[in-house]
Structures are given as C-alpha cells and as structure tokens.
C-alpha cells in the first residue's frame, strides 16, 4: 500500500496507483497542464471510498510505502485510466501553432475603422 498525502489530506491506496499518480504528475508539471483523477482509497478505519484529485503543476503530493492490515483496492482500471491521462497530457496541444498568423495592416484613415 501507499500512503498518499495530497493537499493536506492523507489516505492509503494501491502501490500501482501511487506509482501511476507520480508518473502522471511528472508529465503534468512538464506540460504545465492539469487533470482530474478519481482513485480508490482506503481511509484510516478501513473504509474504501473514491477520492477525486485535481492534479496540477506544483500539487503538494507525497507517496510513501506503508504496511496496512487493510486489503489494497483494485488498481487495474484506475492504473489504465491514469496511464491514459498521462498519454493525453503528453500529447502535443491542439493550440500550439508552428507558423505565424498574418494580420492585415490597417491604416488609421480606413473608413471602416470609423464605424467602430
């Protein structure tokens, strides 16, 4: 299990989920991007719940291995989802332009500008 400390909260999750979160955060920091992830977590009393995390550059995040009497939550779907978010975050942005956009040069005496 991994103890995740995130934004002042602390909870347990599966080792594979902790590793996938770290990998995703690295990509998000490099790309200056953000993502929302829903992960299964185990609370201190052993209750399993779903946590929703807003992951962004400089998110306060720590992942520490920890022994626990509670069973690890199922990680298979979550790890796949986090890996997909990582691929999407690392893809080139659709708004990155590699060419200059030409802007027409208007004269201040242009009659159309007087109507503005």
GROMACS .gro file of N, CA, C and O in nm:
model
  464
    1UNK      N    1   0.084  -0.118   0.000
    1UNK     CA    2   0.000   0.000   0.000
    1UNK      C    3   0.089   0.124   0.000
    1UNK      O    4   0.205   0.119   0.039
    2UNK      N    5   0.031   0.234  -0.042
    2UNK     CA    6   0.099   0.363  -0.041
    2UNK      C    7   0.017   0.462   0.040
    2UNK      O    8  -0.105   0.470   0.024
    3UNK      N    9   0.082   0.537   0.124
    3UNK     CA   10   0.018   0.649   0.191
    3UNK      C   11   0.040   0.769   0.101
    3UNK      O   12   0.151   0.807   0.069
    4UNK      N   13  -0.071   0.827   0.057
    4UNK     CA   14  -0.068   0.946  -0.028
    4UNK      C   15  -0.105   1.066   0.060
    4UNK      O   16  -0.206   1.064   0.129
    5UNK      N   17  -0.021   1.166   0.056
    5UNK     CA   18  -0.052   1.293   0.120
    5UNK      C   19  -0.070   1.393   0.008
    5UNK      O   20   0.020   1.413  -0.074
    6UNK      N   21  -0.188   1.450   0.004
    6UNK     CA   22  -0.224   1.537  -0.108
    6UNK      C   23  -0.310   1.652  -0.056
    6UNK      O   24  -0.417   1.630  -0.002
    7UNK      N   25  -0.262   1.772  -0.071
    7UNK     CA   26  -0.340   1.889  -0.034
    7UNK      C   27  -0.387   1.888   0.111
    7UNK      O   28  -0.498   1.931   0.139
    8UNK      N   29  -0.308   1.835   0.200
    8UNK     CA   30  -0.345   1.833   0.341
    8UNK      C   31  -0.421   1.709   0.384
    8UNK      O   32  -0.443   1.688   0.503
    9UNK      N   33  -0.462   1.626   0.291
    9UNK     CA   34  -0.533   1.500   0.324
    9UNK      C   35  -0.435   1.384   0.313
    9UNK      O   36  -0.333   1.392   0.245
   10UNK      N   37  -0.468   1.275   0.382
   10UNK     CA   38  -0.384   1.156   0.379
   10UNK      C   39  -0.472   1.033   0.368
   10UNK      O   40  -0.573   1.022   0.438
   11UNK      N   41  -0.434   0.941   0.280
   11UNK     CA   42  -0.512   0.819   0.261
   11UNK      C   43  -0.422   0.711   0.203
   11UNK      O   44  -0.311   0.738   0.157
   12UNK      N   45  -0.470   0.587   0.207
   12UNK     CA   46  -0.398   0.474   0.151
   12UNK      C   47  -0.456   0.435   0.017
   12UNK      O   48  -0.577   0.446  -0.005
   13UNK      N   49  -0.370   0.389  -0.072
   13UNK     CA   50  -0.415   0.335  -0.200
   13UNK      C   51  -0.316   0.227  -0.243
   13UNK      O   52  -0.216   0.202  -0.176
   14UNK      N   53  -0.345   0.163  -0.353
   14UNK     CA   54  -0.259   0.055  -0.403
   14UNK      C   55  -0.124   0.110  -0.450
   14UNK      O   56  -0.114   0.224  -0.496
   15UNK      N   57  -0.020   0.029  -0.438
   15UNK     CA   58   0.114   0.068  -0.483
   15UNK      C   59   0.114   0.112  -0.629
   15UNK      O   60   0.175   0.214  -0.664
   16UNK      N   61   0.047   0.035  -0.714
   16UNK     CA   62   0.046   0.068  -0.858
   16UNK      C   63  -0.021   0.202  -0.885
   16UNK      O   64   0.020   0.276  -0.974
   17UNK      N   65  -0.123   0.236  -0.807
   17UNK     CA   66  -0.191   0.365  -0.824
   17UNK      C   67  -0.098   0.478  -0.781
   17UNK      O   68  -0.088   0.581  -0.849
   18UNK      N   69  -0.028   0.460  -0.669
   18UNK     CA   70   0.068   0.562  -0.625
   18UNK      C   71   0.175   0.588  -0.729
   18UNK      O   72   0.208   0.703  -0.759
   19UNK      N   73   0.228   0.480  -0.788
   19UNK     CA   74   0.329   0.495  -0.893
   19UNK      C   75   0.273   0.567  -1.016
   19UNK      O   76   0.339   0.653  -1.075
   20UNK      N   77   0.151   0.530  -1.055
   20UNK     CA   78   0.088   0.592  -1.172
   20UNK      C   79   0.059   0.741  -1.148
   20UNK      O   80   0.072   0.822  -1.239
   21UNK      N   81   0.021   0.776  -1.026
   21UNK     CA   82  -0.004   0.916  -0.993
   21UNK      C   83   0.125   0.998  -1.004
   21UNK      O   84   0.125   1.110  -1.058
   22UNK      N   85   0.235   0.943  -0.953
   22UNK     CA   86   0.363   1.014  -0.962
   22UNK      C   87   0.402   1.035  -1.108
   22UNK      O   88   0.442   1.145  -1.148
   23UNK      N   89   0.389   0.932  -1.190
   23UNK     CA   90   0.423   0.943  -1.333
   23UNK      C   91   0.337   1.047  -1.402
   23UNK      O   92   0.387   1.128  -1.482
   24UNK      N   93   0.208   1.049  -1.370
   24UNK     CA   94   0.117   1.148  -1.430
   24UNK      C   95   0.153   1.289  -1.386
   24UNK      O   96   0.157   1.383  -1.467
   25UNK      N   97   0.184   1.308  -1.258
   25UNK     CA   98   0.221   1.440  -1.209
   25UNK      C   99   0.349   1.493  -1.273
   25UNK      O  100   0.361   1.613  -1.299
   26UNK      N  101   0.442   1.405  -1.302
   26UNK     CA  102   0.565   1.448  -1.370
   26UNK      C  103   0.530   1.506  -1.507
   26UNK      O  104   0.577   1.614  -1.544
   27UNK      N  105   0.447   1.436  -1.582
   27UNK     CA  106   0.409   1.484  -1.716
   27UNK      C  107   0.331   1.614  -1.706
   27UNK      O  108   0.353   1.708  -1.782
   28UNK      N  109   0.238   1.623  -1.610
   28UNK     CA  110   0.158   1.744  -1.594
   28UNK      C  111   0.247   1.863  -1.560
   28UNK      O  112   0.223   1.975  -1.607
   29UNK      N  113   0.349   1.841  -1.479
   29UNK     CA  114   0.441   1.950  -1.445
   29UNK      C  115   0.521   1.995  -1.567
   29UNK      O  116   0.538   2.115  -1.589
   30UNK      N  117   0.568   1.901  -1.647
   30UNK     CA  118   0.646   1.936  -1.767
   30UNK      C  119   0.559   2.011  -1.867
   30UNK      O  120   0.602   2.109  -1.929
   31UNK      N  121   0.435   1.968  -1.884
   31UNK     CA  122   0.345   2.028  -1.984
   31UNK      C  123   0.267   2.147  -1.929
   31UNK      O  124   0.189   2.207  -2.001
   32UNK      N  125   0.286   2.178  -1.800
   32UNK     CA  126   0.212   2.286  -1.735
   32UNK      C  127   0.062   2.269  -1.760
   32UNK      O  128  -0.007   2.359  -1.808
   33UNK      N  129   0.014   2.151  -1.725
   33UNK     CA  130  -0.124   2.113  -1.751
   33UNK      C  131  -0.187   2.059  -1.622
   33UNK      O  132  -0.120   2.048  -1.520
   34UNK      N  133  -0.314   2.026  -1.629
   34UNK     CA  134  -0.386   1.972  -1.513
   34UNK      C  135  -0.476   1.858  -1.558
   34UNK      O  136  -0.509   1.845  -1.675
   35UNK      N  137  -0.515   1.775  -1.463
   35UNK     CA  138  -0.606   1.664  -1.490
   35UNK      C  139  -0.683   1.633  -1.362
   35UNK      O  140  -0.638   1.663  -1.252
   36UNK      N  141  -0.798   1.572  -1.380
   36UNK     CA  142  -0.879   1.526  -1.267
   36UNK      C  143  -0.875   1.374  -1.268
   36UNK      O  144  -0.897   1.311  -1.372
   37UNK      N  145  -0.843   1.315  -1.154
   37UNK     CA  146  -0.836   1.169  -1.143
   37UNK      C  147  -0.924   1.123  -1.028
   37UNK      O  148  -0.927   1.186  -0.922
   38UNK      N  149  -0.994   1.014  -1.049
   38UNK     CA  150  -1.073   0.950  -0.943
   38UNK      C  151  -1.005   0.818  -0.911
   38UNK      O  152  -0.986   0.737  -1.000
   39UNK      N  153  -0.967   0.802  -0.784
   39UNK     CA  154  -0.894   0.681  -0.745
   39UNK      C  155  -0.958   0.618  -0.622
   39UNK      O  156  -1.012   0.688  -0.536
   40UNK      N  157  -0.950   0.485  -0.613
   40UNK     CA  158  -0.999   0.419  -0.491
   40UNK      C  159  -0.897   0.436  -0.379
   40UNK      O  160  -0.777   0.420  -0.402
   41UNK      N  161  -0.946   0.470  -0.260
   41UNK     CA  162  -0.858   0.489  -0.146
   41UNK      C  163  -0.917   0.416  -0.025
   41UNK      O  164  -1.035   0.384  -0.021
   42UNK      N  165  -0.829   0.391   0.072
   42UNK     CA  166  -0.870   0.328   0.197
   42UNK      C  167  -0.846   0.429   0.308
   42UNK      O  168  -0.734   0.479   0.323
   43UNK      N  169  -0.951   0.459   0.382
   43UNK     CA  170  -0.939   0.553   0.493
   43UNK      C  171  -0.880   0.484   0.615
   43UNK      O  172  -0.864   0.361   0.617
   44UNK      N  173  -0.851   0.560   0.718
   44UNK     CA  174  -0.784   0.508   0.837
   44UNK      C  175  -0.864   0.397   0.906
   44UNK      O  176  -0.808   0.309   0.969
   45UNK      N  177  -0.997   0.399   0.891
   45UNK     CA  178  -1.081   0.296   0.953
   45UNK      C  179  -1.104   0.175   0.862
   45UNK      O  180  -1.180   0.085   0.895
   46UNK      N  181  -1.039   0.173   0.745
   46UNK     CA  182  -1.051   0.062   0.651
   46UNK      C  183  -1.161   0.078   0.549
   46UNK      O  184  -1.177  -0.007   0.461
   47UNK      N  185  -1.236   0.186   0.557
   47UNK     CA  186  -1.343   0.212   0.461
   47UNK      C  187  -1.285   0.245   0.324
   47UNK      O  188  -1.192   0.324   0.314
   48UNK      N  189  -1.339   0.182   0.221
   48UNK     CA  190  -1.296   0.211   0.083
   48UNK      C  191  -1.390   0.316   0.024
   48UNK      O  192  -1.512   0.300   0.028
   49UNK      N  193  -1.332   0.422  -0.030
   49UNK     CA  194  -1.407   0.529  -0.094
   49UNK      C  195  -1.332   0.571  -0.220
   49UNK      O  196  -1.219   0.529  -0.243
   50UNK      N  197  -1.397   0.654  -0.299
   50UNK     CA  198  -1.333   0.709  -0.418
   50UNK      C  199  -1.296   0.854  -0.391
   50UNK      O  200  -1.381   0.932  -0.348
   51UNK      N  201  -1.171   0.887  -0.415
   51UNK     CA  202  -1.124   1.025  -0.400
   51UNK      C  203  -1.110   1.088  -0.537
   51UNK      O  204  -1.065   1.022  -0.632
   52UNK      N  205  -1.149   1.212  -0.547
   52UNK     CA  206  -1.132   1.289  -0.671
   52UNK      C  207  -1.021   1.389  -0.647
   52UNK      O  208  -1.028   1.470  -0.555
   53UNK      N  209  -0.916   1.382  -0.729
   53UNK     CA  210  -0.800   1.467  -0.713
   53UNK      C  211  -0.785   1.559  -0.833
   53UNK      O  212  -0.794   1.515  -0.947
   54UNK      N  213  -0.762   1.687  -0.806
   54UNK     CA  214  -0.727   1.781  -0.911
   54UNK      C  215  -0.575   1.787  -0.913
   54UNK      O  216  -0.513   1.841  -0.822
   55UNK      N  217  -0.515   1.726  -1.014
   55UNK     CA  218  -0.370   1.718  -1.026
   55UNK      C  219  -0.322   1.830  -1.117
   55UNK      O  220  -0.371   1.845  -1.228
   56UNK      N  221  -0.227   1.906  -1.068
   56UNK     CA  222  -0.177   2.020  -1.144
   56UNK      C  223  -0.030   2.042  -1.109
   56UNK      O  224   0.019   1.985  -1.011
   57UNK      N  225   0.039   2.125  -1.188
   57UNK     CA  226   0.178   2.155  -1.155
   57UNK      C  227   0.189   2.208  -1.011
   57UNK      O  228   0.105   2.283  -0.964
   58UNK      N  229   0.293   2.164  -0.945
   58UNK     CA  230   0.322   2.205  -0.808
   58UNK      C  231   0.216   2.159  -0.709
   58UNK      O  232   0.202   2.216  -0.602
   59UNK      N  233   0.140   2.054  -0.743
   59UNK     CA  234   0.045   1.998  -0.645
   59UNK      C  235   0.124   1.942  -0.528
   59UNK      O  236   0.222   1.871  -0.547
   60UNK      N  237   0.083   1.972  -0.405
   60UNK     CA  238   0.151   1.917  -0.288
   60UNK      C  239   0.119   1.768  -0.277
   60UNK      O  240   0.009   1.731  -0.239
   61UNK      N  241   0.213   1.683  -0.314
   61UNK     CA  242   0.188   1.539  -0.327
   61UNK      C  243   0.307   1.462  -0.271
   61UNK      O  244   0.422   1.494  -0.299
   62UNK      N  245   0.275   1.358  -0.192
   62UNK     CA  246   0.380   1.269  -0.142
   62UNK      C  247   0.325   1.127  -0.140
   62UNK      O  248   0.211   1.104  -0.101
   63UNK      N  249   0.407   1.032  -0.182
   63UNK     CA  250   0.370   0.891  -0.185
   63UNK      C  251   0.474   0.812  -0.106
   63UNK      O  252   0.591   0.811  -0.141
   64UNK      N  253   0.427   0.745   0.002
   64UNK     CA  254   0.517   0.673   0.091
   64UNK      C  255   0.468   0.529   0.107
   64UNK      O  256   0.350   0.508   0.138
   65UNK      N  257   0.556   0.429   0.087
   65UNK     CA  258   0.514   0.291   0.111
   65UNK      C  259   0.476   0.272   0.259
   65UNK      O  260   0.539   0.330   0.347
   66UNK      N  261   0.370   0.194   0.282
   66UNK     CA  262   0.324   0.172   0.419
   66UNK      C  263   0.258   0.035   0.430
   66UNK      O  264   0.183  -0.006   0.342
   67UNK      N  265   0.287  -0.034   0.538
   67UNK     CA  266   0.220  -0.161   0.567
   67UNK      C  267   0.080  -0.131   0.619
   67UNK      O  268   0.059  -0.032   0.691
   68UNK      N  269  -0.015  -0.216   0.584
   68UNK     CA  270  -0.152  -0.194   0.630
   68UNK      C  271  -0.222  -0.328   0.651
   68UNK      O  272  -0.195  -0.424   0.578
   69UNK      N  273  -0.310  -0.331   0.748
   69UNK     CA  274  -0.391  -0.451   0.772
   69UNK      C  275  -0.506  -0.458   0.673
   69UNK      O  276  -0.567  -0.564   0.656
   70UNK      N  277  -0.536  -0.348   0.606
   70UNK     CA  278  -0.647  -0.343   0.512
   70UNK      C  279  -0.602  -0.393   0.374
   70UNK      O  280  -0.488  -0.374   0.335
   71UNK      N  281  -0.692  -0.457   0.301
   71UNK     CA  282  -0.656  -0.503   0.165
   71UNK      C  283  -0.642  -0.384   0.068
   71UNK      O  284  -0.710  -0.283   0.083
   72UNK      N  285  -0.552  -0.399  -0.029
   72UNK     CA  286  -0.535  -0.295  -0.131
   72UNK      C  287  -0.660  -0.288  -0.218
   72UNK      O  288  -0.719  -0.390  -0.252
   73UNK      N  289  -0.699  -0.167  -0.256
   73UNK     CA  290  -0.812  -0.157  -0.350
   73UNK      C  291  -0.770  -0.208  -0.488
   73UNK      O  292  -0.651  -0.211  -0.520
   74UNK      N  293  -0.868  -0.250  -0.567
   74UNK     CA  294  -0.840  -0.297  -0.703
   74UNK      C  295  -0.784  -0.182  -0.785
   74UNK      O  296  -0.843  -0.074  -0.792
   75UNK      N  297  -0.669  -0.205  -0.845
   75UNK     CA  298  -0.598  -0.097  -0.913
   75UNK      C  299  -0.605  -0.105  -1.065
   75UNK      O  300  -0.566  -0.010  -1.133
   76UNK      N  301  -0.653  -0.215  -1.121
   76UNK     CA  302  -0.640  -0.238  -1.265
   76UNK      C  303  -0.703  -0.127  -1.350
   76UNK      O  304  -0.638  -0.070  -1.438
   77UNK      N  305  -0.830  -0.096  -1.328
   77UNK     CA  306  -0.896   0.006  -1.410
   77UNK      C  307  -0.838   0.145  -1.383
   77UNK      O  308  -0.822   0.225  -1.475
   78UNK      N  309  -0.804   0.173  -1.258
   78UNK     CA  310  -0.751   0.304  -1.223
   78UNK      C  311  -0.615   0.328  -1.286
   78UNK      O  312  -0.588   0.436  -1.339
   79UNK      N  313  -0.528   0.228  -1.283
   79UNK     CA  314  -0.395   0.242  -1.343
   79UNK      C  315  -0.408   0.264  -1.493
   79UNK      O  316  -0.338   0.349  -1.551
   80UNK      N  317  -0.498   0.194  -1.558
   80UNK     CA  318  -0.522   0.214  -1.701
   80UNK      C  319  -0.571   0.356  -1.728
   80UNK      O  320  -0.525   0.423  -1.820
   81UNK      N  321  -0.664   0.402  -1.645
   81UNK     CA  322  -0.717   0.538  -1.661
   81UNK      C  323  -0.608   0.643  -1.640
   81UNK      O  324  -0.596   0.738  -1.718
   82UNK      N  325  -0.525   0.625  -1.538
   82UNK     CA  326  -0.416   0.720  -1.512
   82UNK      C  327  -0.313   0.718  -1.626
   82UNK      O  328  -0.261   0.823  -1.664
   83UNK      N  329  -0.286   0.600  -1.680
   83UNK     CA  330  -0.193   0.589  -1.794
   83UNK      C  331  -0.251   0.661  -1.916
   83UNK      O  332  -0.177   0.729  -1.990
   84UNK      N  333  -0.382   0.650  -1.937
   84UNK     CA  334  -0.446   0.721  -2.049
   84UNK      C  335  -0.438   0.872  -2.029
   84UNK      O  336  -0.414   0.947  -2.124
   85UNK      N  337  -0.459   0.918  -1.905
   85UNK     CA  338  -0.444   1.061  -1.877
   85UNK      C  339  -0.301   1.108  -1.903
   85UNK      O  340  -0.280   1.217  -1.955
   86UNK      N  341  -0.205   1.023  -1.870
   86UNK     CA  342  -0.064   1.057  -1.894
   86UNK      C  343  -0.036   1.071  -2.043
   86UNK      O  344   0.031   1.165  -2.087
   87UNK      N  345  -0.090   0.980  -2.124
   87UNK     CA  346  -0.071   0.987  -2.269
   87UNK      C  347  -0.137   1.114  -2.324
   87UNK      O  348  -0.077   1.186  -2.405
   88UNK      N  349  -0.259   1.144  -2.279
   88UNK     CA  350  -0.327   1.264  -2.326
   88UNK      C  351  -0.251   1.391  -2.285
   88UNK      O  352  -0.239   1.484  -2.364
   89UNK      N  353  -0.199   1.392  -2.164
   89UNK     CA  354  -0.127   1.510  -2.116
   89UNK      C  355   0.004   1.531  -2.191
   89UNK      O  356   0.048   1.644  -2.209
   90UNK      N  357   0.065   1.423  -2.236
   90UNK     CA  358   0.194   1.436  -2.305
   90UNK      C  359   0.179   1.461  -2.455
   90UNK      O  360   0.276   1.493  -2.522
   91UNK      N  361   0.057   1.451  -2.506
   91UNK     CA  362   0.033   1.475  -2.649
   91UNK      C  363   0.050   1.623  -2.680
   91UNK      O  364   0.026   1.708  -2.595
   92UNK      N  365   0.091   1.655  -2.803
   92UNK     CA  366   0.103   1.796  -2.842
   92UNK      C  367  -0.032   1.866  -2.830
   92UNK      O  368  -0.136   1.808  -2.862
   93UNK      N  369  -0.029   1.987  -2.784
   93UNK     CA  370  -0.151   2.066  -2.769
   93UNK      C  371  -0.206   2.103  -2.906
   93UNK      O  372  -0.131   2.130  -2.999
   94UNK      N  373  -0.338   2.109  -2.917
   94UNK     CA  374  -0.401   2.148  -3.043
   94UNK      C  375  -0.389   2.298  -3.067
   94UNK      O  376  -0.416   2.346  -3.175
   95UNK      N  377  -0.349   2.373  -2.965
   95UNK     CA  378  -0.340   2.518  -2.980
   95UNK      C  379  -0.199   2.566  -3.004
   95UNK      O  380  -0.175   2.686  -3.012
   96UNK      N  381  -0.104   2.475  -3.015
   96UNK     CA  382   0.033   2.514  -3.043
   96UNK      C  383   0.048   2.535  -3.194
   96UNK      O  384   0.029   2.443  -3.273
   97UNK      N  385   0.081   2.656  -3.234
   97UNK     CA  386   0.097   2.687  -3.375
   97UNK      C  387   0.244   2.693  -3.409
   97UNK      O  388   0.323   2.749  -3.336
   98UNK      N  389   0.279   2.637  -3.522
   98UNK     CA  390   0.417   2.636  -3.566
   98UNK      C  391   0.443   2.743  -3.672
   98UNK      O  392   0.553   2.755  -3.721
   99UNK      N  393   0.342   2.817  -3.711
   99UNK     CA  394   0.358   2.920  -3.812
   99UNK      C  395   0.296   3.050  -3.762
   99UNK      O  396   0.212   3.050  -3.673
  100UNK      N  397   0.338   3.158  -3.819
  100UNK     CA  398   0.287   3.288  -3.780
  100UNK      C  399   0.155   3.313  -3.850
  100UNK      O  400   0.138   3.283  -3.968
  101UNK      N  401   0.062   3.369  -3.777
  101UNK     CA  402  -0.066   3.406  -3.836
  101UNK      C  403  -0.055   3.548  -3.888
  101UNK      O  404  -0.015   3.638  -3.815
  102UNK      N  405  -0.087   3.569  -4.016
  102UNK     CA  406  -0.079   3.702  -4.076
  102UNK      C  407  -0.198   3.786  -4.032
  102UNK      O  408  -0.312   3.740  -4.032
  103UNK      N  409  -0.171   3.908  -3.991
  103UNK     CA  410  -0.276   4.003  -3.953
  103UNK      C  411  -0.267   4.120  -4.050
  103UNK      O  412  -0.160   4.181  -4.064
  104UNK      N  413  -0.377   4.153  -4.118
  104UNK     CA  414  -0.372   4.264  -4.214
  104UNK      C  415  -0.336   4.395  -4.145
  104UNK      O  416  -0.374   4.418  -4.032
  105UNK      N  417  -0.262   4.477  -4.215
  105UNK     CA  418  -0.221   4.606  -4.163
  105UNK      C  419  -0.324   4.710  -4.206
  105UNK      O  420  -0.345   4.731  -4.326
  106UNK      N  421  -0.390   4.773  -4.111
  106UNK     CA  422  -0.491   4.873  -4.142
  106UNK      C  423  -0.435   5.012  -4.120
  106UNK      O  424  -0.358   5.035  -4.027
  107UNK      N  425  -0.476   5.102  -4.205
  107UNK     CA  426  -0.440   5.244  -4.189
  107UNK      C  427  -0.545   5.306  -4.098
  107UNK      O  428  -0.663   5.270  -4.101
  108UNK      N  429  -0.503   5.403  -4.018
  108UNK     CA  430  -0.597   5.470  -3.928
  108UNK      C  431  -0.700   5.550  -4.005
  108UNK      O  432  -0.808   5.578  -3.954
  109UNK      N  433  -0.670   5.580  -4.127
  109UNK     CA  434  -0.766   5.657  -4.207
  109UNK      C  435  -0.865   5.565  -4.280
  109UNK      O  436  -0.946   5.612  -4.355
  110UNK      N  437  -0.859   5.437  -4.255
  110UNK     CA  438  -0.950   5.342  -4.320
  110UNK      C  439  -1.094   5.378  -4.281
  110UNK      O  440  -1.125   5.385  -4.162
  111UNK      N  441  -1.182   5.399  -4.377
  111UNK     CA  442  -1.321   5.439  -4.345
  111UNK      C  443  -1.395   5.336  -4.259
  111UNK      O  444  -1.482   5.372  -4.183
  112UNK      N  445  -1.362   5.209  -4.272
  112UNK     CA  446  -1.431   5.106  -4.194
  112UNK      C  447  -1.399   5.119  -4.044
  112UNK      O  448  -1.480   5.080  -3.960
  113UNK      N  449  -1.284   5.170  -4.009
  113UNK     CA  450  -1.247   5.184  -3.868
  113UNK      C  451  -1.328   5.294  -3.800
  113UNK      O  452  -1.346   5.292  -3.679
  114UNK      N  453  -1.377   5.390  -3.874
  114UNK     CA  454  -1.456   5.498  -3.815
  114UNK      C  455  -1.590   5.447  -3.763
  114UNK      O  456  -1.651   5.510  -3.677
  115UNK      N  457  -1.637   5.334  -3.815
  115UNK     CA  458  -1.766   5.280  -3.773
  115UNK      C  459  -1.755   5.208  -3.638
  115UNK      O  460  -1.856   5.173  -3.580
  116UNK      N  461  -1.637   5.183  -3.590
  116UNK     CA  462  -1.621   5.109  -3.465
  116UNK      C  463  -1.648   5.194  -3.351
  116UNK      O  464  -1.646   5.258  -3.277
   0.00000   0.00000   0.00000
